[in-house]
Coordinates of C-alpha atoms and ligand atoms in Angstrom, one line a residue:
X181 CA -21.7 5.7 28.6
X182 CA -23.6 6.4 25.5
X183 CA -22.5 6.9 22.1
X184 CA -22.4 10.1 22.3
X185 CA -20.5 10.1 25.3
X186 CA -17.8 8.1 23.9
X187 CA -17.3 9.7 21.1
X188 CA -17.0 13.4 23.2
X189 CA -14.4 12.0 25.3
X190 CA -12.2 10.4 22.7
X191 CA -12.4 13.4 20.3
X192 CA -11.9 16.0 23.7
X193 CA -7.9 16.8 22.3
X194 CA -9.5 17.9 18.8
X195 CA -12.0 19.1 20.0
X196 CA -10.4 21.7 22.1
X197 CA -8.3 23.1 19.6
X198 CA -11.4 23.6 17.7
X199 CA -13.4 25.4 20.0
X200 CA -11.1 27.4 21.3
X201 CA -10.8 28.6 17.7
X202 CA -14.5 28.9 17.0
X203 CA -14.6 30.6 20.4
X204 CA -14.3 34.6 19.4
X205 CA -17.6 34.5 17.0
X206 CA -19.7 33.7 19.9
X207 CA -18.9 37.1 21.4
X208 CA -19.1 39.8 18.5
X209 CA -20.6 38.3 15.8
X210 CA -17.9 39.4 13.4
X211 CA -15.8 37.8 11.3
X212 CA -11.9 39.3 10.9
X213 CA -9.1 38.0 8.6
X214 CA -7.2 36.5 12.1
X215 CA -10.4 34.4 12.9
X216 CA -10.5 32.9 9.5
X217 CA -6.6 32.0 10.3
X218 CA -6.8 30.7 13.8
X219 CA -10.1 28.7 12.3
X220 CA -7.0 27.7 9.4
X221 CA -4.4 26.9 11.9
X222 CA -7.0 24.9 13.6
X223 CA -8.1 22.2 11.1
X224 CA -4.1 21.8 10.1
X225 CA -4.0 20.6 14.0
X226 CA -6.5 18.5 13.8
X227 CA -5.3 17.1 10.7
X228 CA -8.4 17.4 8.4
X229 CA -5.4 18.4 5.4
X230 CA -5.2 21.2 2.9
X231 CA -8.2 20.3 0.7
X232 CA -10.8 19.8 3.3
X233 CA -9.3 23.4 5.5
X234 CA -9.5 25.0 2.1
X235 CA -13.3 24.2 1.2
X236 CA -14.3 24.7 5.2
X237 CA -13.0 28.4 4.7
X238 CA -14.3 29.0 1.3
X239 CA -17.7 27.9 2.3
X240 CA -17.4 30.6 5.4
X241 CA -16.0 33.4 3.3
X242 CA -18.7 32.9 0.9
X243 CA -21.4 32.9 3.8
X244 CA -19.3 36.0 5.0
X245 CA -19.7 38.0 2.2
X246 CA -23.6 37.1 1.8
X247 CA -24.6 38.2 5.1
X248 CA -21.5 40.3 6.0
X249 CA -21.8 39.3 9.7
X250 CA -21.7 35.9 10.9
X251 CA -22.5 34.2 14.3
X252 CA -20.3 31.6 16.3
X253 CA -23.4 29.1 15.8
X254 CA -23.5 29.8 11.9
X255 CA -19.7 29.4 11.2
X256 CA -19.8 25.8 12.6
X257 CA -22.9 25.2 10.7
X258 CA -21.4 26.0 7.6
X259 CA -18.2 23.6 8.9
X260 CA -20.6 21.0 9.3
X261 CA -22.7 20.9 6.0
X262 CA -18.8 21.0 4.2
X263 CA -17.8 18.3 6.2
X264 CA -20.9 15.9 6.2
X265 CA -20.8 16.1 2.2
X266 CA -17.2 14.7 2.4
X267 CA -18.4 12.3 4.6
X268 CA -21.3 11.2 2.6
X269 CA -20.9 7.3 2.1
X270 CA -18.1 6.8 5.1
X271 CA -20.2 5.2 7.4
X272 CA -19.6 1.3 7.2
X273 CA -21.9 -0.9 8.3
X274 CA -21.4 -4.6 8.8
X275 CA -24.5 -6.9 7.6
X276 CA -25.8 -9.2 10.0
X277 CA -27.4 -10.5 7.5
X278 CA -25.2 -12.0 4.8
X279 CA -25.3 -15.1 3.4
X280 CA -22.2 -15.9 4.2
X281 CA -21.6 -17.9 6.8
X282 CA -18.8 -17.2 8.7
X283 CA -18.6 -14.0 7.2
X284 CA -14.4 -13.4 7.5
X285 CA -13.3 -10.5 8.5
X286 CA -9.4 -9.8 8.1
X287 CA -7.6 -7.4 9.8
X288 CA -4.0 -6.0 8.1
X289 CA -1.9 -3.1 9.2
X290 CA 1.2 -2.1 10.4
X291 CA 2.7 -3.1 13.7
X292 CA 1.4 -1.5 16.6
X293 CA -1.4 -0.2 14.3
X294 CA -4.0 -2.4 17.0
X295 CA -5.0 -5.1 14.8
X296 CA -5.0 -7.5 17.6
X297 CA -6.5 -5.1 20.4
X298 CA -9.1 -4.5 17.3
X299 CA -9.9 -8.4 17.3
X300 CA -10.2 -8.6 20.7
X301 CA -12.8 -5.4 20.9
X302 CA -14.9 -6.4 17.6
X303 CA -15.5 -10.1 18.9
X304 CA -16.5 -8.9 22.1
X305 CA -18.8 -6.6 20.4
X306 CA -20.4 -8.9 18.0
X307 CA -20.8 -11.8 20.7
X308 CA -22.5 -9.0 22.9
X309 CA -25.0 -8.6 20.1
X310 CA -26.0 -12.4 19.8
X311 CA -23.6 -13.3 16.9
X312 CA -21.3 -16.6 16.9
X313 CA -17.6 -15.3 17.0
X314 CA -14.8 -17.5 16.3
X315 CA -11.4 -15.6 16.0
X316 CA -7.3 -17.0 13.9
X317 CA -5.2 -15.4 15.5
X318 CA -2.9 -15.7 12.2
X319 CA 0.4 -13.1 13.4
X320 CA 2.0 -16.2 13.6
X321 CA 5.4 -14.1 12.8
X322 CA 5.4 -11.4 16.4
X323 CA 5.8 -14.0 19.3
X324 CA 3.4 -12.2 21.8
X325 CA 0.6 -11.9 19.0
X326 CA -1.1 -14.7 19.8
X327 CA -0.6 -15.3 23.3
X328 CA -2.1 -11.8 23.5
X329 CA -4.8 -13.1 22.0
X330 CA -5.5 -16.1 23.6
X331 CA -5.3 -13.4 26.8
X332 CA -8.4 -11.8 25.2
X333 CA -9.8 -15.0 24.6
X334 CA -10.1 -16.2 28.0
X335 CA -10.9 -12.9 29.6
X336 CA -13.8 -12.2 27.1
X337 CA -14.6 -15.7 26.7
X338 CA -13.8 -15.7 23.1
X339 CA -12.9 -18.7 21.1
X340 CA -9.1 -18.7 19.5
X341 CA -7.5 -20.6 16.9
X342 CA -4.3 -20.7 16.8
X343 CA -0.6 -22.2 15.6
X344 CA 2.7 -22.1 17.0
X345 CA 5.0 -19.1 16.8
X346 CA 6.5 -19.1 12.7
X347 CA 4.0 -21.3 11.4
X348 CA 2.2 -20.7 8.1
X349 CA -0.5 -17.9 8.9
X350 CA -2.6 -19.5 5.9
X351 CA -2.6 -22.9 7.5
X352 CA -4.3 -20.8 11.0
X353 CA -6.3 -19.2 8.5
X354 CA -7.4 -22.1 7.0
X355 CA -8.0 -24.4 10.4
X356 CA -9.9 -21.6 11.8
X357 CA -12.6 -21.3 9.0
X358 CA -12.9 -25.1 9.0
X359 CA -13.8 -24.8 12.8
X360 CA -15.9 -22.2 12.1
X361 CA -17.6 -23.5 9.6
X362 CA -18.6 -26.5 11.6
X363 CA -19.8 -24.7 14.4
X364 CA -21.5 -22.4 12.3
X365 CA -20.1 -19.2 13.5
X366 CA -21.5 -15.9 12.1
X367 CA -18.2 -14.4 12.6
X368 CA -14.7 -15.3 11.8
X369 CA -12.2 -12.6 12.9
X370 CA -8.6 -12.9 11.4
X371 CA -5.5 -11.4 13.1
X372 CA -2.5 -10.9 10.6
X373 CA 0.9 -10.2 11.2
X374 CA 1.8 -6.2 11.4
X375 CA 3.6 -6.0 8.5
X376 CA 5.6 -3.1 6.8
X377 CA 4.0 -2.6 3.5
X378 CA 7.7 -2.3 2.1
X379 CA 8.2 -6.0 3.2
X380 CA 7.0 -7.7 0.2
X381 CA 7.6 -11.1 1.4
X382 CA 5.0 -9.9 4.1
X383 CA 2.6 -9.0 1.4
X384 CA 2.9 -11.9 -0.4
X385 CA 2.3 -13.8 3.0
X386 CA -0.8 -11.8 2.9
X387 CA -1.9 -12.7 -0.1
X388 CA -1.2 -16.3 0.1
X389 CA -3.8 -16.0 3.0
X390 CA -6.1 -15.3 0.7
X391 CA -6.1 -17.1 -2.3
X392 CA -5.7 -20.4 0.3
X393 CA -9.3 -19.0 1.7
X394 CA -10.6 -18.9 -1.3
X395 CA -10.2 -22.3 -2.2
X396 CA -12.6 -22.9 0.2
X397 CA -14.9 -19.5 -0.3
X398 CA -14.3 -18.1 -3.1
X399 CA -15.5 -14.8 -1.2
X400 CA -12.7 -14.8 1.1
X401 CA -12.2 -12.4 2.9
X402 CA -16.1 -11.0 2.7
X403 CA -13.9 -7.4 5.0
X404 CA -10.5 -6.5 4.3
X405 CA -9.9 -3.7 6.8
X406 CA -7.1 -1.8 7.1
X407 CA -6.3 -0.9 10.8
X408 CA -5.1 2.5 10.9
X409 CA -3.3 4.4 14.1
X410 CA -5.1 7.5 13.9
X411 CA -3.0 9.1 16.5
X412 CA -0.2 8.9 13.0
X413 CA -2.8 11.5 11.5
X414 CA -2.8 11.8 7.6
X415 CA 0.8 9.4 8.1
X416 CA -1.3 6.3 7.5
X417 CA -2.7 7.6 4.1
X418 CA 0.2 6.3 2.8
X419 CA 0.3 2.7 4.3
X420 CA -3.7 2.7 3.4
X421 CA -3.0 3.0 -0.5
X422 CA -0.2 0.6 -0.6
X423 CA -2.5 -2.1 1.5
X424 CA -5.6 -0.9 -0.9
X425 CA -3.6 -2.0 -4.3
X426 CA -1.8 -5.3 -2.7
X427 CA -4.7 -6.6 -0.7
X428 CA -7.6 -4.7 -2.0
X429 CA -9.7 -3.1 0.9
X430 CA -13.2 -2.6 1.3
X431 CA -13.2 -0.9 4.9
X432 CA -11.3 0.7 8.0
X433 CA -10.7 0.8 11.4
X434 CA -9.0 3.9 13.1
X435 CA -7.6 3.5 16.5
X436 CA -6.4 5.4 19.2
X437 CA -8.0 8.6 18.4
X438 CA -8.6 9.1 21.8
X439 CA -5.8 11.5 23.6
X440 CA -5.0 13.0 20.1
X441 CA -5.9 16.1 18.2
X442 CA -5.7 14.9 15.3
X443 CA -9.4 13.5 15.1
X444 CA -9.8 15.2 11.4
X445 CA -7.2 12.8 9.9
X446 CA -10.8 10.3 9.6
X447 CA -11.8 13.4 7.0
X448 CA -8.7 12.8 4.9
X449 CA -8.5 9.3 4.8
X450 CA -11.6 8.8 3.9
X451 CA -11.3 11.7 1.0
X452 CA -8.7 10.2 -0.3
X453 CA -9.6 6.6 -0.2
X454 CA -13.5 6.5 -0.3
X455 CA -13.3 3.7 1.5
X456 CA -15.9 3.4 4.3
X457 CA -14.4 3.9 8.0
X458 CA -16.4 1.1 10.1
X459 CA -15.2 1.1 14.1
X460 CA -13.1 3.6 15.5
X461 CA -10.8 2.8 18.5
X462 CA -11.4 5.0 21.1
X463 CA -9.8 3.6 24.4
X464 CA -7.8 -0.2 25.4
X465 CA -10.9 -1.5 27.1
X466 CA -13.5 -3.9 25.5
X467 CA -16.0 -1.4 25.1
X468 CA -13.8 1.4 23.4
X469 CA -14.8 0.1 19.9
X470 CA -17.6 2.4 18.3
X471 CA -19.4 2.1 15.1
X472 CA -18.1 5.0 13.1
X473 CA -21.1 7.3 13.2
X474 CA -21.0 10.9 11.0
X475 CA -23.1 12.7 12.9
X476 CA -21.9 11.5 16.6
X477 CA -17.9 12.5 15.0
X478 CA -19.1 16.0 14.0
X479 CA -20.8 16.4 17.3
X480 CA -18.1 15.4 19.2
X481 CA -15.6 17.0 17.1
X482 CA -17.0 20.2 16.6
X483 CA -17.9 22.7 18.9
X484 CA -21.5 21.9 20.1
X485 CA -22.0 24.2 22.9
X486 CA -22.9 26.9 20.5
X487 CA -24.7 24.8 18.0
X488 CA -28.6 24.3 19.4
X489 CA -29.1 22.0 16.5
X490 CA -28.1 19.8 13.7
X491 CA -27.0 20.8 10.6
Ligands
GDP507 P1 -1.0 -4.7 16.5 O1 0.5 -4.9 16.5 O2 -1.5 -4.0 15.3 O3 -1.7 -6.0 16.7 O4 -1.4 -3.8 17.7 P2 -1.9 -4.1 19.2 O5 -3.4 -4.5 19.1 O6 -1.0 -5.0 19.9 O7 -1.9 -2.6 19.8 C1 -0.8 -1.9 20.1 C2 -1.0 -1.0 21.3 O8 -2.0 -0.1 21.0 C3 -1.5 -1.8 22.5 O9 -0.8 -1.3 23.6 C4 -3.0 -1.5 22.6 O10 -3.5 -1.5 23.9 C5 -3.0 -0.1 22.0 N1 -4.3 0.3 21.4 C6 -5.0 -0.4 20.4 N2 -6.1 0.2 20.1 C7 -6.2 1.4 20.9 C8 -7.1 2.5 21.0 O11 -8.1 2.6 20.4 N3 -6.8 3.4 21.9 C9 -5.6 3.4 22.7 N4 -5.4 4.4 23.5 N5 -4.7 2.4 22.6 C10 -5.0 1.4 21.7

Protein backbone atom coordinates (compact mmCIF):
# COMPACT_ATOMS: atom_id res chain seq x y z
CA UNK A 1 0.00 0.00 0.00
CA UNK A 2 1.28 3.37 -0.85
CA UNK A 3 1.23 6.50 1.04
CA UNK A 4 -1.45 7.67 -0.24
CA UNK A 5 -3.27 4.69 0.30
CA UNK A 6 -2.61 4.55 3.90
CA UNK A 7 -3.45 7.66 4.65
CA UNK A 8 -7.10 7.30 2.70
CA UNK A 9 -7.89 4.44 4.74
CA UNK A 10 -7.04 5.70 8.09
CA UNK A 11 -8.66 9.08 7.62
CA UNK A 12 -11.99 7.09 5.81
CA UNK A 13 -14.22 8.02 9.28
CA UNK A 14 -13.37 11.90 8.71
CA UNK A 15 -13.43 11.69 5.62
CA UNK A 16 -16.98 10.65 5.23
CA UNK A 17 -18.42 13.05 7.34
CA UNK A 18 -16.75 15.47 5.14
CA UNK A 19 -17.82 14.48 1.96
CA UNK A 20 -21.04 13.83 2.63
CA UNK A 21 -21.16 17.48 3.65
CA UNK A 22 -19.27 18.86 0.67
CA UNK A 23 -21.54 16.49 -1.34
CA UNK A 24 -24.67 19.06 -2.35
CA UNK A 25 -22.26 21.69 -4.32
CA UNK A 26 -21.34 19.09 -6.76
CA UNK A 27 -24.96 19.11 -7.98
CA UNK A 28 -26.19 22.78 -8.21
CA UNK A 29 -23.44 24.87 -7.93
CA UNK A 30 -25.07 27.03 -5.32
CA UNK A 31 -24.26 27.82 -2.12
CA UNK A 32 -27.34 28.22 0.66
CA UNK A 33 -27.06 29.27 4.35
CA UNK A 34 -27.77 25.22 5.41
CA UNK A 35 -24.69 24.18 3.24
CA UNK A 36 -22.41 26.60 4.96
CA UNK A 37 -23.89 24.82 8.37
CA UNK A 38 -23.71 21.14 7.45
CA UNK A 39 -20.06 22.23 6.05
CA UNK A 40 -19.99 23.90 10.02
CA UNK A 41 -21.34 20.94 11.77
CA UNK A 42 -18.86 19.01 9.78
CA UNK A 43 -15.44 20.33 10.82
CA UNK A 44 -16.85 20.37 14.62
CA UNK A 45 -17.02 16.38 13.95
CA UNK A 46 -13.96 16.09 12.70
CA UNK A 47 -12.55 18.08 15.45
CA UNK A 48 -10.61 20.79 13.46
CA UNK A 49 -12.11 23.34 16.56
CA UNK A 50 -13.73 26.73 16.50
CA UNK A 51 -10.90 28.82 15.02
CA UNK A 52 -9.87 26.76 12.15
CA UNK A 53 -14.21 26.00 11.28
CA UNK A 54 -14.45 29.73 11.58
CA UNK A 55 -11.55 30.86 9.06
CA UNK A 56 -12.68 27.66 6.60
CA UNK A 57 -16.14 29.37 6.32
CA UNK A 58 -15.07 32.88 6.18
CA UNK A 59 -12.69 32.09 3.41
CA UNK A 60 -15.94 30.42 1.50
CA UNK A 61 -18.29 33.22 2.29
CA UNK A 62 -15.82 35.65 1.03
CA UNK A 63 -15.29 33.43 -2.29
CA UNK A 64 -19.20 33.28 -2.18
CA UNK A 65 -19.81 36.76 -2.34
CA UNK A 66 -17.02 37.33 -5.19
CA UNK A 67 -18.37 35.09 -7.60
CA UNK A 68 -21.87 34.59 -6.20
CA UNK A 69 -21.99 30.88 -7.27
CA UNK A 70 -19.57 28.43 -6.23
CA UNK A 71 -18.73 24.81 -7.41
CA UNK A 72 -18.32 21.58 -5.19
CA UNK A 73 -14.55 21.47 -6.55
CA UNK A 74 -13.96 25.30 -5.56
CA UNK A 75 -15.40 25.09 -2.01
CA UNK A 76 -12.80 22.36 -1.07
CA UNK A 77 -10.28 24.35 -2.78
CA UNK A 78 -10.74 27.18 -0.81
CA UNK A 79 -10.82 24.49 2.46
CA UNK A 80 -7.62 23.46 1.33
CA UNK A 81 -5.49 26.70 0.73
CA UNK A 82 -7.05 27.71 4.59
CA UNK A 83 -5.90 24.64 5.84
CA UNK A 84 -2.41 24.20 4.19
CA UNK A 85 -1.47 27.78 5.68
CA UNK A 86 -2.21 26.49 9.21
CA UNK A 87 -0.25 23.67 8.36
CA UNK A 88 2.59 25.50 7.05
CA UNK A 89 5.73 24.27 9.17
CA UNK A 90 3.91 20.98 10.69
CA UNK A 91 5.57 18.55 8.76
CA UNK A 92 8.53 17.04 10.95
CA UNK A 93 11.20 15.49 9.54
CA UNK A 94 13.80 13.40 11.31
CA UNK A 95 17.54 14.10 10.03
CA UNK A 96 19.40 11.18 9.06
CA UNK A 97 22.07 13.13 9.05
CA UNK A 98 22.84 14.56 12.43
CA UNK A 99 25.85 14.55 14.16
CA UNK A 100 24.71 12.97 16.81
CA UNK A 101 25.26 9.74 17.18
CA UNK A 102 22.83 7.90 18.67
CA UNK A 103 20.45 10.52 18.03
CA UNK A 104 17.78 9.76 21.28
CA UNK A 105 14.56 9.92 20.62
CA UNK A 106 12.15 9.90 23.79
CA UNK A 107 8.82 9.12 23.74
CA UNK A 108 6.32 10.55 26.77
CA UNK A 109 2.53 10.50 27.01
CA UNK A 110 -0.19 9.33 28.84
CA UNK A 111 -1.02 5.68 29.38
CA UNK A 112 -2.50 3.91 26.61
CA UNK A 113 -1.52 7.00 24.48
CA UNK A 114 0.85 4.12 22.23
CA UNK A 115 4.23 5.15 23.25
CA UNK A 116 5.35 1.63 23.29
CA UNK A 117 3.35 0.35 20.04
CA UNK A 118 5.08 3.82 18.73
CA UNK A 119 8.62 2.33 19.64
CA UNK A 120 8.03 -0.70 18.26
CA UNK A 121 6.67 0.87 14.70
CA UNK A 122 9.45 3.74 14.44
CA UNK A 123 12.42 1.20 15.02
CA UNK A 124 11.09 -1.06 12.55
CA UNK A 125 10.86 1.79 10.30
CA UNK A 126 14.18 3.28 10.66
CA UNK A 127 15.95 -0.27 10.62
CA UNK A 128 13.92 -0.76 7.30
CA UNK A 129 15.73 2.25 5.93
CA UNK A 130 19.35 1.12 6.73
CA UNK A 131 19.70 2.91 10.21
CA UNK A 132 21.26 1.16 13.43
CA UNK A 133 18.21 1.08 16.06
CA UNK A 134 18.86 0.32 19.54
CA UNK A 135 15.62 0.80 21.76
CA UNK A 136 15.25 1.38 26.42
CA UNK A 137 12.48 0.26 27.08
CA UNK A 138 12.48 2.75 30.26
CA UNK A 139 8.39 2.18 31.57
CA UNK A 140 9.97 0.44 34.09
CA UNK A 141 6.77 1.47 36.36
CA UNK A 142 3.56 -0.58 34.03
CA UNK A 143 4.63 -4.34 34.43
CA UNK A 144 3.72 -5.44 30.85
CA UNK A 145 5.65 -2.37 29.27
CA UNK A 146 8.54 -3.96 28.77
CA UNK A 147 7.89 -7.43 28.20
CA UNK A 148 5.71 -5.87 25.42
CA UNK A 149 8.57 -4.61 24.20
CA UNK A 150 10.89 -7.25 24.32
CA UNK A 151 7.66 -9.01 22.20
CA UNK A 152 8.43 -6.33 19.52
CA UNK A 153 11.91 -6.88 19.83
CA UNK A 154 12.05 -10.37 18.90
CA UNK A 155 9.37 -10.32 16.37
CA UNK A 156 10.95 -7.31 14.48
CA UNK A 157 14.32 -8.25 15.34
CA UNK A 158 14.95 -5.21 17.36
CA UNK A 159 17.52 -4.80 20.00
CA UNK A 160 16.01 -4.02 23.69
CA UNK A 161 17.46 -2.69 26.74
CA UNK A 162 15.93 -3.24 29.49
CA UNK A 163 15.57 -3.41 33.66
CA UNK A 164 13.46 -5.13 35.98
CA UNK A 165 9.88 -4.14 36.77
CA UNK A 166 10.30 -0.64 39.43
CA UNK A 167 13.71 -0.01 38.69
CA UNK A 168 15.06 3.44 38.02
CA UNK A 169 13.96 4.31 34.36
CA UNK A 170 17.19 6.72 34.21
CA UNK A 171 19.52 3.87 35.13
CA UNK A 172 17.68 1.93 31.63
CA UNK A 173 18.08 5.20 30.06
CA UNK A 174 21.45 5.49 30.88
CA UNK A 175 22.61 1.61 30.11
CA UNK A 176 20.89 1.83 26.90
CA UNK A 177 22.85 4.92 25.43
CA UNK A 178 26.16 3.36 26.74
CA UNK A 179 25.19 0.20 24.58
CA UNK A 180 24.39 2.24 22.01
CA UNK A 181 26.98 4.28 21.91
CA UNK A 182 29.42 1.37 21.62
CA UNK A 183 27.73 -0.18 18.86
CA UNK A 184 27.36 2.96 17.22
CA UNK A 185 23.70 3.00 16.69
CA UNK A 186 22.09 5.85 14.63
CA UNK A 187 19.07 5.47 16.64
CA UNK A 188 18.23 5.24 20.24
CA UNK A 189 14.49 4.89 20.94
CA UNK A 190 13.28 5.55 24.55
CA UNK A 191 10.07 4.17 26.02
CA UNK A 192 8.76 6.09 29.22
CA UNK A 193 6.35 5.30 31.58
CA UNK A 194 2.56 6.63 30.69
CA UNK A 195 2.26 8.95 33.08
CA UNK A 196 -0.58 11.39 34.21
CA UNK A 197 0.78 14.81 33.76
CA UNK A 198 -0.92 15.58 37.27
CA UNK A 199 1.50 12.96 38.82
CA UNK A 200 4.33 15.11 39.53
CA UNK A 201 6.43 12.51 41.04
CA UNK A 202 5.99 11.07 37.37
CA UNK A 203 7.27 14.29 35.87
CA UNK A 204 9.96 14.64 37.96
CA UNK A 205 10.90 10.84 37.07
CA UNK A 206 10.83 12.29 33.63
CA UNK A 207 13.02 14.75 34.13
CA UNK A 208 15.47 12.98 36.14
CA UNK A 209 15.77 10.94 32.79
CA UNK A 210 17.02 13.69 31.35
CA UNK A 211 19.36 15.60 33.13
CA UNK A 212 21.07 11.87 33.97
CA UNK A 213 21.38 11.80 29.87
CA UNK A 214 22.77 14.72 29.74
CA UNK A 215 25.60 14.03 31.79
CA UNK A 216 26.65 12.06 29.18
CA UNK A 217 25.20 14.27 26.00
CA UNK A 218 24.52 17.33 26.87
CA UNK A 219 21.93 17.21 23.88
CA UNK A 220 19.84 14.70 25.43
CA UNK A 221 17.14 13.92 24.28
CA UNK A 222 18.04 15.38 20.53
CA UNK A 223 13.37 14.45 20.08
CA UNK A 224 11.14 14.88 22.82
CA UNK A 225 7.77 13.71 21.31
CA UNK A 226 4.78 13.74 22.78
CA UNK A 227 2.50 10.65 21.83
CA UNK A 228 -0.80 11.79 21.45
CA UNK A 229 -4.26 9.43 21.11
CA UNK A 230 -5.82 11.19 18.37
CA UNK A 231 -8.84 9.16 18.59
CA UNK A 232 -9.19 11.74 22.19
CA UNK A 233 -9.51 14.61 19.46
CA UNK A 234 -8.64 18.26 20.76
CA UNK A 235 -8.67 16.19 24.53
CA UNK A 236 -4.93 15.80 24.21
CA UNK A 237 -4.29 19.62 23.74
CA UNK A 238 -4.37 19.74 27.15
CA UNK A 239 -1.91 16.92 28.15
CA UNK A 240 0.34 18.34 25.15
CA UNK A 241 0.89 21.86 26.92
CA UNK A 242 1.45 20.47 30.30
CA UNK A 243 4.27 17.84 28.73
CA UNK A 244 5.49 21.07 26.45
CA UNK A 245 6.35 23.31 29.83
CA UNK A 246 7.66 20.15 32.14
CA UNK A 247 9.63 18.37 29.46
CA UNK A 248 9.91 20.77 26.75
CA UNK A 249 8.84 19.25 23.28
CA UNK A 250 10.09 19.60 19.99
CA UNK A 251 7.73 17.14 18.04
CA UNK A 252 4.57 14.65 17.90
CA UNK A 253 3.20 11.59 17.24
CA UNK A 254 -0.67 11.06 16.84
CA UNK A 255 -1.96 7.63 17.00
CA UNK A 256 -4.88 5.78 16.29
CA UNK A 257 -6.51 8.12 13.91
CA UNK A 258 -7.53 5.40 11.96
CA UNK A 259 -11.42 4.31 12.72
CA UNK A 260 -12.01 7.90 14.06
CA UNK A 261 -13.54 11.03 12.70
CA UNK A 262 -11.82 13.13 14.33
CA UNK A 263 -8.83 13.31 11.85
CA UNK A 264 -8.91 17.41 12.13
CA UNK A 265 -7.84 17.33 15.82
CA UNK A 266 -3.92 17.13 13.84
CA UNK A 267 -5.17 20.93 12.73
CA UNK A 268 -5.72 22.04 16.31
CA UNK A 269 -2.97 20.63 17.89
CA UNK A 270 -0.67 21.75 15.80
CA UNK A 271 -2.37 25.47 15.93
CA UNK A 272 -2.12 25.66 19.14
CA UNK A 273 1.26 24.23 19.78
CA UNK A 274 3.29 24.91 16.60
CA UNK A 275 4.96 22.04 17.28
CA UNK A 276 5.78 19.89 14.29
CA UNK A 277 3.61 16.52 13.99
CA UNK A 278 6.25 13.83 12.73
CA UNK A 279 4.53 10.01 12.35
CA UNK A 280 1.04 9.48 12.61
CA UNK A 281 -0.37 6.09 13.90
CA UNK A 282 -2.62 4.78 11.57
CA UNK A 283 -3.15 0.97 12.41
CA UNK A 284 -1.40 -1.85 15.21
CA UNK A 285 0.78 -3.44 12.58
CA UNK A 286 4.49 -2.53 11.92
CA UNK A 287 3.88 -0.71 8.88
CA UNK A 288 0.99 1.63 10.22
CA UNK A 289 3.50 4.40 11.11
CA UNK A 290 3.48 7.16 8.38
CA UNK A 291 5.60 10.23 8.03
CA UNK A 292 3.10 13.08 8.63
CA UNK A 293 2.78 14.43 5.15
CA UNK A 294 0.37 17.78 4.53
CA UNK A 295 -0.53 17.24 1.42
CA UNK A 296 -1.24 13.19 1.63
CA UNK A 297 -3.62 14.37 5.13
CA UNK A 298 -5.60 16.97 3.02
CA UNK A 299 -5.99 14.41 0.32
CA UNK A 300 -7.10 11.87 2.34
CA UNK A 301 -9.08 14.01 4.51
CA UNK A 302 -10.78 16.02 2.18
CA UNK A 303 -13.08 15.13 -0.43
CA UNK A 304 -10.93 14.34 -3.51
CA UNK A 305 -13.35 12.85 -5.85
CA UNK A 306 -14.40 16.29 -6.87
CA UNK A 307 -11.00 17.93 -6.70
CA UNK A 308 -9.05 17.20 -10.25
CA UNK A 309 -6.09 18.86 -8.68
CA UNK A 310 -4.03 20.23 -5.98
CA UNK A 311 -4.52 23.30 -4.38
P1 LIG B 1 1.39 3.11 25.90
O1 LIG B 1 0.75 2.83 27.22
O2 LIG B 1 1.42 4.58 25.59
O3 LIG B 1 2.74 2.48 25.74
O4 LIG B 1 0.42 2.49 24.78
P2 LIG B 1 0.56 1.15 23.92
O5 LIG B 1 1.65 1.28 22.92
O6 LIG B 1 0.60 -0.01 24.82
O7 LIG B 1 -0.81 1.19 23.11
C1 LIG B 1 -2.08 1.07 23.73
C2 LIG B 1 -3.02 0.37 22.75
O8 LIG B 1 -3.22 1.18 21.61
C3 LIG B 1 -2.49 -0.95 22.23
O9 LIG B 1 -3.56 -1.88 22.19
C4 LIG B 1 -1.99 -0.64 20.83
O10 LIG B 1 -2.07 -1.74 19.97
C5 LIG B 1 -2.98 0.44 20.41
N1 LIG B 1 -2.42 1.34 19.40
C6 LIG B 1 -1.26 2.05 19.42
N2 LIG B 1 -1.11 2.78 18.31
C7 LIG B 1 -2.23 2.57 17.55
C8 LIG B 1 -2.69 3.07 16.27
O11 LIG B 1 -2.06 3.88 15.58
N3 LIG B 1 -3.90 2.60 15.83
C9 LIG B 1 -4.64 1.72 16.55
N4 LIG B 1 -5.80 1.31 16.06
N5 LIG B 1 -4.24 1.24 17.75
C10 LIG B 1 -3.06 1.65 18.24
Amino acid sequence: MGIFEKFKSGFRKGSTVLQSAFSHFSVGGKISQEDLLEIEEAFYLCDFGPDTTEEVLQAINTAFRAEKELKGEEVVKIARVVLSRILEGSEGVLNHESTASPQIVCLVGVNGSGKTTTCAKLGHRLKESGSSVLIGACDTFRAAATEQLKDWGTRLNLEVISGHHGSDAAAVAFDAYSSALAKECTYLLLDTAGRLHVKENLMDELAKLKRVLQKREPEAPHQSWLVVDGSTGTNGLAQAKVFHQKFGLNGLVVTKLDGTSKGGALVSIYRELGIPIYYLGLGEQPNDLQAFSVEAYLDSLLPTSMVSTSA
